[in-house]
mmCIF file of C-alpha atoms in Angstrom:
data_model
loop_
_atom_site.group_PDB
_atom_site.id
_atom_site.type_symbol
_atom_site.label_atom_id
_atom_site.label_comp_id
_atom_site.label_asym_id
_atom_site.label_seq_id
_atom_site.Cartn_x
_atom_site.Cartn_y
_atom_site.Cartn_z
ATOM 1 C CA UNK A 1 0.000 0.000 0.000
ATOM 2 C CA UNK A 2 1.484 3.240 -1.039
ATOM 3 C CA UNK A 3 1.567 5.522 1.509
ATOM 4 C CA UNK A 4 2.744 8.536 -0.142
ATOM 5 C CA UNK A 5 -0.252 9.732 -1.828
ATOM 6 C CA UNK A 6 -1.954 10.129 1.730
ATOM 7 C CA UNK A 7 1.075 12.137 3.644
ATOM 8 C CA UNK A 8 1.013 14.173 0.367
ATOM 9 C CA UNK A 9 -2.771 15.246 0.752
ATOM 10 C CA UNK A 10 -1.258 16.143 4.164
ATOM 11 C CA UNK A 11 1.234 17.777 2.728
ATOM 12 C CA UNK A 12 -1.529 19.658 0.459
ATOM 13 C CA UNK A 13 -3.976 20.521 3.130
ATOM 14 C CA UNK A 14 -1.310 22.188 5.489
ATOM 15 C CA UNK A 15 0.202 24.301 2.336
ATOM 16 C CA UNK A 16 -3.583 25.679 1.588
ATOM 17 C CA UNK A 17 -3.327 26.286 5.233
ATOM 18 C CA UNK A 18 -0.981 28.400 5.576
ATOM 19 C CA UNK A 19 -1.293 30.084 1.598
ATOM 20 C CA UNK A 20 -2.282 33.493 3.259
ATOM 21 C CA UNK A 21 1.057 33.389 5.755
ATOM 22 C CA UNK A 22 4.446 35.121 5.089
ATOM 23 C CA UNK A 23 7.499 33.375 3.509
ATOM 24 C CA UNK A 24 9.599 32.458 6.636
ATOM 25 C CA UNK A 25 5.976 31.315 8.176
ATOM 26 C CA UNK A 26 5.669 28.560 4.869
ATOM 27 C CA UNK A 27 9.286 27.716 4.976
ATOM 28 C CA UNK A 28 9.218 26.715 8.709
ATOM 29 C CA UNK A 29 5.730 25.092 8.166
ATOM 30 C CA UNK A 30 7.630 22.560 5.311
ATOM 31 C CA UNK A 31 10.575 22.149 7.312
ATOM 32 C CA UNK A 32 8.097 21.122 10.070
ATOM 33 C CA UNK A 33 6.338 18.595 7.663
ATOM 34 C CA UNK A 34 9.936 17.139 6.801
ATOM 35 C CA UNK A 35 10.485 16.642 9.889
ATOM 36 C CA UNK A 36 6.905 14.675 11.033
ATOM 37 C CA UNK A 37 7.090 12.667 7.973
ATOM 38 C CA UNK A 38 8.270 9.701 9.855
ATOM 39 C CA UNK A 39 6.290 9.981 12.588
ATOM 40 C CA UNK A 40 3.000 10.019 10.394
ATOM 41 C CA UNK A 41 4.134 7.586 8.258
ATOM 42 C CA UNK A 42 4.411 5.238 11.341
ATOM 43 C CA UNK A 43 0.994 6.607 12.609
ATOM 44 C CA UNK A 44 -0.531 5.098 9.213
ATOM 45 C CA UNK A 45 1.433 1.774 9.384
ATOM 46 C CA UNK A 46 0.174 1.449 13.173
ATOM 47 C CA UNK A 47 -3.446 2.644 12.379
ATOM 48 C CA UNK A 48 -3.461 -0.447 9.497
ATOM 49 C CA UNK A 49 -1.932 -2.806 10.915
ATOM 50 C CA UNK A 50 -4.565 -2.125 14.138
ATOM 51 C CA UNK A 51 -7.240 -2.912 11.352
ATOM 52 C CA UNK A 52 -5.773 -5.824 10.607
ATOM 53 C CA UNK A 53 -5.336 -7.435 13.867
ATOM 54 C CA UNK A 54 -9.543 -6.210 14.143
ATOM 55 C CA UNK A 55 -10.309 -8.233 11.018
ATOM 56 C CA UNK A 56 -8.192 -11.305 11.867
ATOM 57 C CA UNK A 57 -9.722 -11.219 15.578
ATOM 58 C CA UNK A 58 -13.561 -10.555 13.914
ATOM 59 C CA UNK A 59 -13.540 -13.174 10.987
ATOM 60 C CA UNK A 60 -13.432 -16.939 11.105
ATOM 61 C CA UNK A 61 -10.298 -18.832 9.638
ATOM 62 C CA UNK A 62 -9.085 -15.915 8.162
ATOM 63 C CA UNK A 63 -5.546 -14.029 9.200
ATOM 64 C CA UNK A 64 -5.058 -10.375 8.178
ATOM 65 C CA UNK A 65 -1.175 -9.312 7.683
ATOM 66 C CA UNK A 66 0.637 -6.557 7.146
ATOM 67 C CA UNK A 67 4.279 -6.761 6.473
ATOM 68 C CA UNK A 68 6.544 -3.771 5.570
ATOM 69 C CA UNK A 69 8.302 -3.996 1.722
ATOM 70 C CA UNK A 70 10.831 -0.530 2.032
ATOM 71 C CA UNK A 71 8.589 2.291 3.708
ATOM 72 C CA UNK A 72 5.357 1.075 2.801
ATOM 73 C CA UNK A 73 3.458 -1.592 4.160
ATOM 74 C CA UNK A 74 1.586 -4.962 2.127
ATOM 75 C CA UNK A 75 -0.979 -6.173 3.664
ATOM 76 C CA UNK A 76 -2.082 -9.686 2.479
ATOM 77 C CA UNK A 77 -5.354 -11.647 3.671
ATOM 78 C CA UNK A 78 -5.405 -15.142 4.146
ATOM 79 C CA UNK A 79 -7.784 -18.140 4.456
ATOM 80 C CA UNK A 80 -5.844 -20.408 7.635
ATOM 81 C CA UNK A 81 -7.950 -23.466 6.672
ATOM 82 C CA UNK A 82 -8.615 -24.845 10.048
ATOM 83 C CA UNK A 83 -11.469 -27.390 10.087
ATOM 84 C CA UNK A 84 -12.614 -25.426 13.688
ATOM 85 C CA UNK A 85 -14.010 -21.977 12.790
ATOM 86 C CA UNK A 86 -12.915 -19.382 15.554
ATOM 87 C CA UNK A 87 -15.525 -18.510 18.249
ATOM 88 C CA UNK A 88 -17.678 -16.000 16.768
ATOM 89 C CA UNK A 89 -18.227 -12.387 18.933
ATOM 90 C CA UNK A 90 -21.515 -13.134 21.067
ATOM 91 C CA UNK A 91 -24.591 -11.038 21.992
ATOM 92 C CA UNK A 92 -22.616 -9.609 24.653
ATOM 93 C CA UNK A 93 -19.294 -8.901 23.584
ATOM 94 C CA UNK A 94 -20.914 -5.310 21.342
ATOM 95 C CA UNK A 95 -19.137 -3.868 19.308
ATOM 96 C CA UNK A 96 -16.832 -1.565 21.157
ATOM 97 C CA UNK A 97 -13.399 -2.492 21.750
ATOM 98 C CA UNK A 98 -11.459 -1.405 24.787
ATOM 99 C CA UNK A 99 -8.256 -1.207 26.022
ATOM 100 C CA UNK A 100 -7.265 -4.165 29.189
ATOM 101 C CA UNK A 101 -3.715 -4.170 30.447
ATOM 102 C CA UNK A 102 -2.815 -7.431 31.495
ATOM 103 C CA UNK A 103 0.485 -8.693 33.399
ATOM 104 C CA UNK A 104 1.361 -11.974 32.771
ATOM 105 C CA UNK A 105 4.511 -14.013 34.013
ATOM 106 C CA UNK A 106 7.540 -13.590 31.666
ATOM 107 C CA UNK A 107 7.346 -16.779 30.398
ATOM 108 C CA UNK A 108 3.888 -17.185 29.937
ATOM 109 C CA UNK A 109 4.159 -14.007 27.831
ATOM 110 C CA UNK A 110 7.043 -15.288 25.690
ATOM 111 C CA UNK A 111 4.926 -18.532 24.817
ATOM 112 C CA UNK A 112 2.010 -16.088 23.877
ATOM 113 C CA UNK A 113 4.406 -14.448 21.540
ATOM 114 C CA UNK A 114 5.907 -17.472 20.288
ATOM 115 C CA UNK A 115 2.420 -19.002 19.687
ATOM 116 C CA UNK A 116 1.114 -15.663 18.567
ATOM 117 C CA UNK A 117 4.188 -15.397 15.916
ATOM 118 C CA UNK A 118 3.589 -18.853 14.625
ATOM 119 C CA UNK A 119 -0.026 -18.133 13.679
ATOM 120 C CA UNK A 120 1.211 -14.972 12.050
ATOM 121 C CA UNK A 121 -0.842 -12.867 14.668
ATOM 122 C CA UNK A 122 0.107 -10.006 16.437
ATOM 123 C CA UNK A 123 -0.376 -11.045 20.303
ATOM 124 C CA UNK A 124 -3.279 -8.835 20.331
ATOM 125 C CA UNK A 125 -5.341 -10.836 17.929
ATOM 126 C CA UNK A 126 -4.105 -14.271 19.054
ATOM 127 C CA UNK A 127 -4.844 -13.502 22.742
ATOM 128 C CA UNK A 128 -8.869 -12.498 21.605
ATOM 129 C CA UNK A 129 -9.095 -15.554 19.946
ATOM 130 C CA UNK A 130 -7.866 -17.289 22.721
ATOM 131 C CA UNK A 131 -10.093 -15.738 24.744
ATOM 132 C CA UNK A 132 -12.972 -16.093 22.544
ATOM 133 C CA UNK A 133 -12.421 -19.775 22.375
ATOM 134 C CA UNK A 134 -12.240 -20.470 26.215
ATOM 135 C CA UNK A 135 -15.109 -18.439 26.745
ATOM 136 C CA UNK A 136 -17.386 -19.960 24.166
ATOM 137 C CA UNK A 137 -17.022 -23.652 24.665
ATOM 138 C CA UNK A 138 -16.195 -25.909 27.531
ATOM 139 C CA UNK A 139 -13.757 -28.052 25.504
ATOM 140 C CA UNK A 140 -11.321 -25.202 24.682
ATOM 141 C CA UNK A 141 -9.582 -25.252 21.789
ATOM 142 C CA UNK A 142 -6.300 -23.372 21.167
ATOM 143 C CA UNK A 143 -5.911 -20.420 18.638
ATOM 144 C CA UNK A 144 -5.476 -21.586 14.807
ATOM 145 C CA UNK A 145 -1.642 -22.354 14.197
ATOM 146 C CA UNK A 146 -0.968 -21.519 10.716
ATOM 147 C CA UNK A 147 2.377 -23.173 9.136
ATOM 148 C CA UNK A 148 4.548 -20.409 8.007
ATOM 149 C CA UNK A 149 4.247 -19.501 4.636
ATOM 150 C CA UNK A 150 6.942 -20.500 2.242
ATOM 151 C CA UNK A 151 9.565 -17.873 0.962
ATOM 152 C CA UNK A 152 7.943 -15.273 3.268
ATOM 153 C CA UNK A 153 9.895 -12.833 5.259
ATOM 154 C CA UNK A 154 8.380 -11.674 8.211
ATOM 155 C CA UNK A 155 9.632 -8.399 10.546
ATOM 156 C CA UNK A 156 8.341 -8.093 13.565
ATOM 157 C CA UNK A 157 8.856 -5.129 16.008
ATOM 158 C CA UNK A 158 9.003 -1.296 15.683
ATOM 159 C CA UNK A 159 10.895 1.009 13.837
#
């Protein structure tokens, strides 16, 4: 996904902005929008791959990723094939999400991860699922583990 064309509408909007200020107020202004570039470019990455980890954890055997190819991220969408379909969201669960900070033993985390990474799941997603699962029926079944797809390189991590 190209992220250019949206950080330059940014880059547009701010310019129109400031159209009526004086020359050193412009030329600060674009030094300014050098400098956030980065930062907004993360923000994007972050806000997508936050949509992805919402569609893997809301659809049934199906994994949304995004990976990173240069500056711009790919995001691919994948059936897992699992014969079990994931619990699906009941009456109760709404649909508002909220934020839960949970501490969990070091090494209870790292097998999260580890279990998380092998489904090609950010934790987030893997630990709803989990959660989903043990919640919805007695006889608990683990999240999906999806073999790792051939020739794929996967980074992992922030910038």
């Amino acid at each position: 996904m190209e992220l250019s064309p949206y950080l330059q509408g940014i880059a547009e909007d701010l310019e129109k902005v400031t159209a009526l200020a004086d020359d050193h107020t412009r030329e600060i202004t674009g030094r300014l929008l050098n400098a956030l570039e980065p930062s907004l470019r993360m923000a994007l990455v972050r806000a997508i791959s936050d949509t992805a980890a919402i569609v893997t954890a809301d659809l049934d055997d199906v994994v949304a990723v995004v990976r990173m190819d240069g500056r711009d991220p790919v995001i691919s969408v994948d059936r897992t094939g699992e014969s079990q379909p994931a619990a699906a969201p009941t009456a109760d669960e709404g649909d508002d999400y909220v934020r839960v900070t949970v501490r969990l033993p070091e090494g209870l985390k790292q097998r999260a991860e580890s279990r998380a990474t092998q489904a090609e799941q950010s934790l987030n997603s893997w630990v709803v699922q989990a959660i989903r699962r043990a919640s919805h029926d007695a006889g608990f079944a683990p999240p999906f583990m999806r073999p790792p797809m051939p020739g794929g390189r996967r980074t992992t991590g922030w910038a």
